[in-house]
Coordinates of C-alpha atoms and ligand atoms in Angstrom, one line a residue:
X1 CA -9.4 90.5 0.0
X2 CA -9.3 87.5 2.6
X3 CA -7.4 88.2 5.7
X4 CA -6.3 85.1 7.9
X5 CA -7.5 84.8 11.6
X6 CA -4.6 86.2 13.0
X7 CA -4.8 89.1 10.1
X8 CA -8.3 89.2 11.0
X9 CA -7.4 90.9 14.2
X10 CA -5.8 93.7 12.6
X11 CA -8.3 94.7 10.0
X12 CA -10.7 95.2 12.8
X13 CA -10.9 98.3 15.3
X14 CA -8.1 98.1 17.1
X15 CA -8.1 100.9 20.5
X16 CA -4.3 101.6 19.9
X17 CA -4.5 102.0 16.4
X18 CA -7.4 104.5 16.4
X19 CA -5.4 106.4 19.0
X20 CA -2.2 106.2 16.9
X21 CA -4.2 107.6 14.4
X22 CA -6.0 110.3 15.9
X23 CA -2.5 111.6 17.2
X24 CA -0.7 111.3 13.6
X25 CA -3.7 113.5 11.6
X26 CA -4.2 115.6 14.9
X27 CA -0.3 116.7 14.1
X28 CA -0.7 117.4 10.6
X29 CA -4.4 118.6 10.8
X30 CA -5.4 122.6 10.2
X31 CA -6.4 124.2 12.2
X32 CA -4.9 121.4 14.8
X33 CA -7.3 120.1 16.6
X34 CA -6.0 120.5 21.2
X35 CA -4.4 117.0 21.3
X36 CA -5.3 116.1 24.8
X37 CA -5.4 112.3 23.9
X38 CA -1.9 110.9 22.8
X39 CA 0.7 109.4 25.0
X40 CA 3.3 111.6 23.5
X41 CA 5.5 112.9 25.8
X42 CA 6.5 116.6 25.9
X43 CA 9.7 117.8 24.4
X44 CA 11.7 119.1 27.7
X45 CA 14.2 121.4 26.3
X46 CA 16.8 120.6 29.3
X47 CA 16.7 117.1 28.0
X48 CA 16.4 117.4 24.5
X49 CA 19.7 120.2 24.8
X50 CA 21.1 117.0 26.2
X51 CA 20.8 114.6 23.3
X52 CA 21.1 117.5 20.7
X53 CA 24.8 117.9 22.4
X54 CA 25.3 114.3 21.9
X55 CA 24.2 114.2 18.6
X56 CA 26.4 116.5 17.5
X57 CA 29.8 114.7 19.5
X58 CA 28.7 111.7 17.2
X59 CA 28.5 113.7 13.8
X60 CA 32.1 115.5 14.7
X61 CA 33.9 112.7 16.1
X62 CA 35.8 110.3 13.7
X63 CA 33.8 107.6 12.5
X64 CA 31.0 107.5 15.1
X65 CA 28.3 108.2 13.1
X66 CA 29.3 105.5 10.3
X67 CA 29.2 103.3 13.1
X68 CA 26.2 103.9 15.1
X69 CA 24.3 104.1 11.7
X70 CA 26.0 101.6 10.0
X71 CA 25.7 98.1 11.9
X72 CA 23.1 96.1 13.1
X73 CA 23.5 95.6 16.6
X74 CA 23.1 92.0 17.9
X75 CA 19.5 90.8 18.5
X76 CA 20.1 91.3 22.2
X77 CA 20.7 95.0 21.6
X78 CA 23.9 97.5 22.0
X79 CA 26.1 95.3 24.5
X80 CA 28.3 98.7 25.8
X81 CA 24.7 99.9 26.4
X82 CA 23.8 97.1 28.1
X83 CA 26.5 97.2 30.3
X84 CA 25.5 100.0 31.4
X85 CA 22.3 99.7 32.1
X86 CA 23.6 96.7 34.9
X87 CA 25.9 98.9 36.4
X88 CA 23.2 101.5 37.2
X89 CA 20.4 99.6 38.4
X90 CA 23.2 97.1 40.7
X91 CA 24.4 100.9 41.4
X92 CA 21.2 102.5 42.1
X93 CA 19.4 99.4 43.9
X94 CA 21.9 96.6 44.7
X95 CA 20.3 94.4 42.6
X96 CA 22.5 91.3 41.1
X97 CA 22.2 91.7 37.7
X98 CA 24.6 91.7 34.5
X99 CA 24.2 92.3 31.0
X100 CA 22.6 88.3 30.1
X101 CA 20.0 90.2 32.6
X102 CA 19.1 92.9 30.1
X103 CA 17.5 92.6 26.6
X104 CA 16.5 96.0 24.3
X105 CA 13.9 95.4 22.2
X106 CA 12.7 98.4 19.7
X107 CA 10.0 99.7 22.3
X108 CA 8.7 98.6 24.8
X109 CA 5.3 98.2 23.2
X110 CA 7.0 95.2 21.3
X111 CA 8.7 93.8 24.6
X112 CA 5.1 93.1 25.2
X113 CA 4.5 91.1 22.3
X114 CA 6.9 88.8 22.7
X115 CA 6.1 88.3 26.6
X116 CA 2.8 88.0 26.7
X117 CA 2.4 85.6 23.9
X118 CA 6.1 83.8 25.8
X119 CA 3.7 83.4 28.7
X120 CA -0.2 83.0 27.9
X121 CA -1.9 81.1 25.0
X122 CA -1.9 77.2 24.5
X123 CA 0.7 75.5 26.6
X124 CA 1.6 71.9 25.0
X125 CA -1.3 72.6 22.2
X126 CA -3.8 71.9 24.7
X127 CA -4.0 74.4 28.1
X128 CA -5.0 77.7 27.2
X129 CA -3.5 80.6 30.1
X130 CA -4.3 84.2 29.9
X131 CA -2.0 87.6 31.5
X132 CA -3.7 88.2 34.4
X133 CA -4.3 92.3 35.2
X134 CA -5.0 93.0 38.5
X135 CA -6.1 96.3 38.3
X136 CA -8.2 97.2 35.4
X137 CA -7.8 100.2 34.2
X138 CA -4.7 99.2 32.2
X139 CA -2.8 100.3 29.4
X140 CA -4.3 100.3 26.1
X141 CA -1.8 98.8 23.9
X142 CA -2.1 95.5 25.8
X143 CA -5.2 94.7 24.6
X144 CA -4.6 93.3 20.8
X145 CA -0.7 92.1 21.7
X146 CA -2.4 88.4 22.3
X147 CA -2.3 86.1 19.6
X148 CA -4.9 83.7 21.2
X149 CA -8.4 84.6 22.0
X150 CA -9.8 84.9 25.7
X151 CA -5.7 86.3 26.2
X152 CA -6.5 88.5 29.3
X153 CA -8.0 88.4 32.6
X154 CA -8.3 91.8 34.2
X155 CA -10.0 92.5 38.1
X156 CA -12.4 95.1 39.0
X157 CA -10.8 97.0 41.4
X158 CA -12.0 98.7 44.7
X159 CA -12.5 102.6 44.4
X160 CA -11.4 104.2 47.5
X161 CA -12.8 108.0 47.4
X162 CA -10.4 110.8 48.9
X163 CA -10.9 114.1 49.6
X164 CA -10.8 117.3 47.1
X165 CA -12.7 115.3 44.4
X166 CA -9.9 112.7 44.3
X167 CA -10.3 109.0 44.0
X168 CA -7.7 105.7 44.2
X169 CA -7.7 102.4 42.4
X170 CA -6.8 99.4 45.2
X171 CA -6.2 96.0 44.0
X172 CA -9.1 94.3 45.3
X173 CA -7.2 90.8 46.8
X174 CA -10.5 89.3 48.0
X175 CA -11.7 89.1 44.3
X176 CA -8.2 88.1 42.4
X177 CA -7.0 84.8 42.1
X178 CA -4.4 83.8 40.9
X179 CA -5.1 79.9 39.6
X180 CA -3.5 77.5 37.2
X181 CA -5.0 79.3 33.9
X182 CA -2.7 82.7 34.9
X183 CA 0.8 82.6 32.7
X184 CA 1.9 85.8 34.0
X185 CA 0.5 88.7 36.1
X186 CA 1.1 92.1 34.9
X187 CA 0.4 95.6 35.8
X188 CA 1.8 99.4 34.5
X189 CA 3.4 101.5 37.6
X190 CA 2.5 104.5 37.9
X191 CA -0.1 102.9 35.4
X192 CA -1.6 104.3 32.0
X193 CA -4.3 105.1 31.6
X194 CA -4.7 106.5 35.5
X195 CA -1.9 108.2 37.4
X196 CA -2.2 105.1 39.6
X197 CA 0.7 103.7 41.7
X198 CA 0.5 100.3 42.8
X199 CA 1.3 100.7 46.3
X200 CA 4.4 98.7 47.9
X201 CA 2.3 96.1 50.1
X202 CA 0.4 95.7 46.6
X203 CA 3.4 94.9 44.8
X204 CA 4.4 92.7 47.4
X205 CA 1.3 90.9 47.7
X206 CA 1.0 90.5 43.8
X207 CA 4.4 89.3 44.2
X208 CA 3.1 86.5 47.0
X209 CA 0.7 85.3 44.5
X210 CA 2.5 84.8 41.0
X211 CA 5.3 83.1 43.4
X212 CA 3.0 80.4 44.7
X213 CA 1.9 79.8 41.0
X214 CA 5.3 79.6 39.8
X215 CA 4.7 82.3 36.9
X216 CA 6.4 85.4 36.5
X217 CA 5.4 89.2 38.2
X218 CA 5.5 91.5 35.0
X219 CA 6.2 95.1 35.6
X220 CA 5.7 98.3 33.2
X221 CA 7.9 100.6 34.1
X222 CA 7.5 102.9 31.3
X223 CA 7.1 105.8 33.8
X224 CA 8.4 104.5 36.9
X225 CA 12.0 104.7 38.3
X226 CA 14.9 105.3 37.4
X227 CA 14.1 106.9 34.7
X228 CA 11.8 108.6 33.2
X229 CA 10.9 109.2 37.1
X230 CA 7.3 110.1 36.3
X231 CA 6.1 109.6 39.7
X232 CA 4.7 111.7 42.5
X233 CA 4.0 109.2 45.2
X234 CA 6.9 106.8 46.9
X235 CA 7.5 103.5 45.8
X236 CA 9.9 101.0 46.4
X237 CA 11.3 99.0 42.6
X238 CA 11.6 96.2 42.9
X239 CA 12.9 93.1 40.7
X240 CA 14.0 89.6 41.3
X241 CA 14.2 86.1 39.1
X242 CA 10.4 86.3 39.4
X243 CA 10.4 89.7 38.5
X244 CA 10.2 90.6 35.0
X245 CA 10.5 94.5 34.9
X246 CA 10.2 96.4 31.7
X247 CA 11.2 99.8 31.0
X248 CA 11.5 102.6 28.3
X249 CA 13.5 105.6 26.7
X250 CA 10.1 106.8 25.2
X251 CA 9.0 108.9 28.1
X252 CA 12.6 110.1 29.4
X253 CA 12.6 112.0 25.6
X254 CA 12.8 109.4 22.9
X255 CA 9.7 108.3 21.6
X256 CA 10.4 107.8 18.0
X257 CA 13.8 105.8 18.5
X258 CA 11.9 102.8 20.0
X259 CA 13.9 101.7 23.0
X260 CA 12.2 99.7 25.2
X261 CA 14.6 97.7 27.7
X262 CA 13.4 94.5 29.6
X263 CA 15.4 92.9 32.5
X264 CA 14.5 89.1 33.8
X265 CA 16.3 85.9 34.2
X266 CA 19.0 85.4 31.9
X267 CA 17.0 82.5 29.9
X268 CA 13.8 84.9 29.9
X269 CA 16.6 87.5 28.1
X270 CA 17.5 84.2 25.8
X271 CA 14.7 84.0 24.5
X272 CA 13.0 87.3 24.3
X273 CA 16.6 88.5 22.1
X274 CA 15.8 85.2 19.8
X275 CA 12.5 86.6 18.9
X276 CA 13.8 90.1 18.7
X277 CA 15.9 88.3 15.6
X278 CA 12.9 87.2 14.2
X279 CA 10.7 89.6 14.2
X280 CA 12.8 92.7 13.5
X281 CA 16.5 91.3 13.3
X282 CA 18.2 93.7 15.7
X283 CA 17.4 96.6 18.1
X284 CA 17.6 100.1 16.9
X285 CA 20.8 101.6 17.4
X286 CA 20.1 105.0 17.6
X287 CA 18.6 105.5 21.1
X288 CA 21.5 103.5 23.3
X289 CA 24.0 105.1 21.3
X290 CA 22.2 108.8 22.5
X291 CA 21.4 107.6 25.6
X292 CA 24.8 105.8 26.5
X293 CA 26.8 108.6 28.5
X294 CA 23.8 109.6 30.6
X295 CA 23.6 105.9 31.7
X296 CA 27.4 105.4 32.0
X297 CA 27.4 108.4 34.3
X298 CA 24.3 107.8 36.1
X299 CA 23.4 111.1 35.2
X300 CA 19.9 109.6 33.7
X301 CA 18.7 109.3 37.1
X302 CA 19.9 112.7 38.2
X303 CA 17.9 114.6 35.1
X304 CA 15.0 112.2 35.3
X305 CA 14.9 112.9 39.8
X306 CA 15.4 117.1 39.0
X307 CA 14.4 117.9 35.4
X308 CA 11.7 115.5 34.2
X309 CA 9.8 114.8 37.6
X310 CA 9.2 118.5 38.5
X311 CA 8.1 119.4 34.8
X312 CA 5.1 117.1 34.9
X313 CA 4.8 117.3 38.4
X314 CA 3.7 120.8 37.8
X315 CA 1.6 120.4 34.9
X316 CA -0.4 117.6 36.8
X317 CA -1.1 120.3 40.0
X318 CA -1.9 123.1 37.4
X319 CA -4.4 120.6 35.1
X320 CA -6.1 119.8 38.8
X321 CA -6.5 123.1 39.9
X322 CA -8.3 123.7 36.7
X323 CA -10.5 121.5 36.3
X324 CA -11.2 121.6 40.4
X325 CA -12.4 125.4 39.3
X326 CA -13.7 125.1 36.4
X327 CA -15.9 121.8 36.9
X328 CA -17.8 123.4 39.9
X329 CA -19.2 121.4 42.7
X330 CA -22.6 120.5 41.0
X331 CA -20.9 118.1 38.4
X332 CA -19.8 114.4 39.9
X333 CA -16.8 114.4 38.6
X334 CA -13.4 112.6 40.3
X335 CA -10.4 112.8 39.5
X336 CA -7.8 109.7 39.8
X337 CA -5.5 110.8 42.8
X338 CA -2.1 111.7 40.2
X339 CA 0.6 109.8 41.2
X340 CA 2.2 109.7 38.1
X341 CA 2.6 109.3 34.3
X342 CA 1.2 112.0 31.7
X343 CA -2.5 111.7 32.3
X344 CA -5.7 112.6 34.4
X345 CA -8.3 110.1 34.5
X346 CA -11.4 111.8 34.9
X347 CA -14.5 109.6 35.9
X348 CA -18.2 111.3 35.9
X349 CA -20.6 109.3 37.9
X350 CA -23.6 108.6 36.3
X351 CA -22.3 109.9 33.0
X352 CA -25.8 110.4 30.8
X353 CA -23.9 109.7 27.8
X354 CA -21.1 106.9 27.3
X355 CA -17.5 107.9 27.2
X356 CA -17.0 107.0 23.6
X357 CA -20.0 109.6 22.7
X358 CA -18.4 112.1 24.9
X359 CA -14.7 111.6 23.1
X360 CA -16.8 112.4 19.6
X361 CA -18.9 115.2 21.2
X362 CA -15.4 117.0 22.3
X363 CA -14.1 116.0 19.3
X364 CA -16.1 118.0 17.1
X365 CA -15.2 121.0 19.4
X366 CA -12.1 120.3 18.6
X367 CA -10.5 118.4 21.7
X368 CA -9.2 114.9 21.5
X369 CA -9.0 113.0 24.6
X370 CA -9.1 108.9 24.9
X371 CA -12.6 107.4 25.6
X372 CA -12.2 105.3 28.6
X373 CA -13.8 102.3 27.9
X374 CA -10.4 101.0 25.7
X375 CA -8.9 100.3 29.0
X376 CA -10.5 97.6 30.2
X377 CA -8.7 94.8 28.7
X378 CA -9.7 91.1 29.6
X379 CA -12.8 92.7 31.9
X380 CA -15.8 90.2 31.9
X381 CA -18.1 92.0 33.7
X382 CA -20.0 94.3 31.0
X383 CA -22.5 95.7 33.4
X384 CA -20.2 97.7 35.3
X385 CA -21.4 101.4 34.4
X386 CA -18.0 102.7 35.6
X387 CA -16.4 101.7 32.2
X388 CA -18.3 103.8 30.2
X389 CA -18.1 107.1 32.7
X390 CA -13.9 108.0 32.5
X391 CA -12.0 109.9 30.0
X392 CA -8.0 110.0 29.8
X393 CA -7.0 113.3 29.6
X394 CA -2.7 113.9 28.8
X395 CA -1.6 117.2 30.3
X396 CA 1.8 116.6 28.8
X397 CA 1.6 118.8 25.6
X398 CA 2.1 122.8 26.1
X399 CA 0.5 124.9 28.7
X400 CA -1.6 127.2 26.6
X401 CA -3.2 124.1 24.5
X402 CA -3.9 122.3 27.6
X403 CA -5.7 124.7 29.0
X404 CA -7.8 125.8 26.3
X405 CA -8.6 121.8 26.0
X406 CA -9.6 121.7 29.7
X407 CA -12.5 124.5 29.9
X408 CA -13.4 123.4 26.3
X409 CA -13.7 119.6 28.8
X410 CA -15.6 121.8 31.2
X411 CA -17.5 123.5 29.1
X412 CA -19.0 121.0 27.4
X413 CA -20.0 118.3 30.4
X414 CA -21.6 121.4 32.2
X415 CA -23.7 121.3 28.9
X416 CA -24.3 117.4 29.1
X417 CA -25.4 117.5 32.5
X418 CA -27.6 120.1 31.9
X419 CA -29.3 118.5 29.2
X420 CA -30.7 116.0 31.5
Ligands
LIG1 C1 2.3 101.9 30.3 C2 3.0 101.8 29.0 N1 3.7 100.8 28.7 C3 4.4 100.7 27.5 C4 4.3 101.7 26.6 C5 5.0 101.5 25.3 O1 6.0 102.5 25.1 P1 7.2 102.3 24.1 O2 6.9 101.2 23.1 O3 7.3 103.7 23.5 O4 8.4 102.0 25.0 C6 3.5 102.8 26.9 C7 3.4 103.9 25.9 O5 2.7 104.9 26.0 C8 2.9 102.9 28.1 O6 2.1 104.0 28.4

C-alpha cells in the first residue's frame, strides 16, 4: 500500500509510538515484564478516593451523568471548567486572565500539535521556521508532532557536575540564538525526560530572547505548578501575552481522560479551539466534569502541594539511594540532579555499548526503561557521544517493582563494564 508524505511519517519508527507500545503489551504481557519505561503516572489512592467520590455524586445526582456523557462540549472545552481554571491561576498568581485565556484540548500531547505546527513550518509558502528547544534533552513526544521537515532546532546544553554522583543541565546562552528562522521557543519544566528545572534567571532570559524576536515562550507544564506540583526544586511560573503555558490533568491522576489545558492570548485560544473542531470536534468531557470541584475550591493545588509532591518526592530519594548503593563507585554513572517529574536520567560516561543496545540488553532481563537517544529532538550535532550514554528510568510505578528493576539496572551495567 502507498502512504502519502505526511502518512509516510507515521508508518515509520516513530520514538513515541514504540514507547506507547512497549507500555500497552508490558501491561498485558505474562509474566509482566518491571515497566521502568512509561510515563504513566502512579495511581495515588488519596487522589484517586477523590475522583471515585466524585464519580459517584455524578451517577446519584439527577441527571448529571446524562449530561456530562451526553453533550459535546464546545470546541473550546467545558466553559464552567474553564472558569475555573481563571479564577485559580488569577487566585493563585495574580495573573490577568479570563476564560477567552484558556483552551482544553484532549491532552496535552495534542495541544502540541496544533502549536507547533500554528508556529513553525512554511510562513507565506515560502520561509520555513522551526520550534526552537533550548535544552536538549526534551520530551519525546515532540519529535514527530511537525508536519514539515527540518521542524526543530534543539541546543547542546552545558553539564554542570555536582556532588554525590549528581549532574545539571544549564541552558547554554553563549551557543543559542534565537534568529529569524525560530517560530517559537519551547521547553518542558521540570522537563521529561530529566528531572530538570529550568531555573528562574533561565526562564527569564529565554523569556528576553523570544521577546526580541517577537515569537511566543512555550511552556510544558505537565509537571510543574499548580498542579500536578511534581517538583522538588523552587520556581517561580510565570505567564504573560508572550507566554504560552501549557498544562495537564494526566499527571495530577487522569491519564486516560486526555485533558490537556493551554492558556495564551485570547486570539492564540481562537485559534487553537478552531482546530480542536477540526481535528477532534470537541474536548472530552469527562475529565473537567471530575476535576471541576477540586478547581472551584482550589483544593487541586492543596492535594497536588501535600499529597502528590511528597509521594514522588519520596520515591525519587529512595530510587537515588539505590542506585547510589547499588552502582558502586567504580561505574561512571551520574545521575540528573531530580528536581522533578517521574524519572531519573541516568548518563554512563563512556558507555561501551549505545543506549538503545543497553534498553534491549535489560529488556531481555525483563526491565523496560527508555533508551536515551529519543530525546534529542532537532539536535544537529551527531558526534556528541553523550546522546548515546543516558537511559530514562520512571520510579513512578510500585515500590517492590521498582526496586527489583533498579539492581536488575545495576546488575547488568556492572556486567557491561566488566566486559570491557
Ligand atoms: C513533558 C510532557 N509534556 C506533555 C505530555 C503529554 O501529556 P498529556 O497528553 O497526557 O497531557 C507529557 C506526557 O508524558 C509530558 O511528559
Amino acid at each position: 500500500m502507498k502512504f502519502s508524505d505526511f502518512g509516510k511519517r507515521f508508518a515509520g519508527e516513530i520514538g513515541i509510538g514504540e514507547l506507547m507500545d512497549d507500555l500497552g503489551d508490558a501491561l498485558v504481557a505474562d509474566p509482566a515484564p518491571l515497566m521502568l519505561g512509561g510515563g504513566n503516572p502512579a495511581h495515588v489512592p488519596e487522589v484517586q478516593a477523590v475522583f471515585k467520590k466524585r464519580m459517584e455524586d455524578i451517577l446519584s445526582k439527577d441527571g448529571e451523568f446524562e449530561r456530562v456523557i451526553g453533550n459535546y462540549d464546545t470546541p473550546q472545552g467545558a466553559k464552567a471548567f474553564i472558569g475555573a481554571l481563571a479564577e485559580l491561576f488569577r487566585g493563585e498568581f495574580g495573573w490577568g486572565i479570563g476564560p477567552e485565556n484558556i483552551a482544553l484540548t484532549n491532552g496535552s500531547q495534542n495541544a502540541f500539535f496544533s502549536l507547533f505546527n500554528l508556529f513553525a513550518g512554511k510562513f507565506d509558502g515560502a520561509i520555513q521556521k522551526q520550534i526552537l528547544l533550548p535544552l536538549a534533552p526534551e520530551y519525546i513526544g515532540y519529535a514527530e508532532v511537525g508536519l514539515e521537515p527540518d521542524f526543530f532546532r534543539s541546543a547542546r546544553p552545558d553539564i554542570e557536575i555536582l556532588n554525590d554522583r549528581l549532574f545539571k543541565y544549564r541552558v547554554d546562552f553563549d551557543q543559542l540564538k534565537v534568529d529569524d528562522r525560530v517560530g517559537a521557543v519551547c521547553f518542558s519544566r521540570p522537563t521529561n525526560p530529566t528531572g530538570n528545572v529550568v531555573t528562574d534567571q533561565e526562564v527569564s532570559r529565554l523569556r528576553d530572547l523570544a521577546n526580541a524576536q517577537g515569537v511566543p515562550l512555550i511552556i510544558d507544564n505537565a509537571y510543574g505548578t499548580p498542579f500536578p506540583n511534581i517538583i522538588f526544586s523552587e520556581a517561580q511560573p510565570v505567564w504573560d501575552e508572550n507566554i504560552i503555558l501549557s498544562l495537564s490533568l494526566s499527571k495530577f491522576g487522569l491519564p486516560s481522560l486526555r485533558t490537556g489545558i493551554v492558556i495564551a492570548r485570547k486570539e492564540i485560544i481562537r485559534v487553537v479551539s478552531r482546530m480542536t473542531s477540526v481535528l477532534s470536534l470537541a474536548p472530552g468531557s469527562l475529565g473537567p466534569a471530575l476535576a471541576y470541584d477540586l478547581v472551584k475550591s482550589g483544593e487541586i493545588t492543596r492535594v497536588s502541594a501535600e499529597t502528590i509532591q511528597p509521594f514522588y518526592r519520596k520515591k525519587a530519594d529512595r530510587a537515588v539511594a539505590q542506585l547510589r548503593q547499588e552502582i558502586g563507585d567504580d561505574i561512571p554513572m551520574r545521575i540528573h540532579k531530580p528536581e522533578g517529574a517521574l524519572f531519573l536520567w541516568l548518563w554512563f560516561e563512556e558507555l561501551p555499548i549505545s543506549s538503545r543496545e543497553l534498553y534491549q540488553r535489560l529488556k531481555q532481563k525483563g526491565v523496560l526503561v527508555v533508551s536515551g537517544h529519543y530525546f534529542f529532538p532537532g539536535m544537529q550535532q551527531d558526534n556528541w557521544p553523550h546522546k548515546n550514554e543516558c537511559i530514562r528510568v520512571t520510579y513512578a510505578q510500585d515500590d517492590e517493582l521498582v526496586k527489583k528493576g533498579l539492581s536488575q539496572i545495576a546488575t547488568e551495567i556492572k556486567e557491561i563494564y566488566s566486559e570491557l
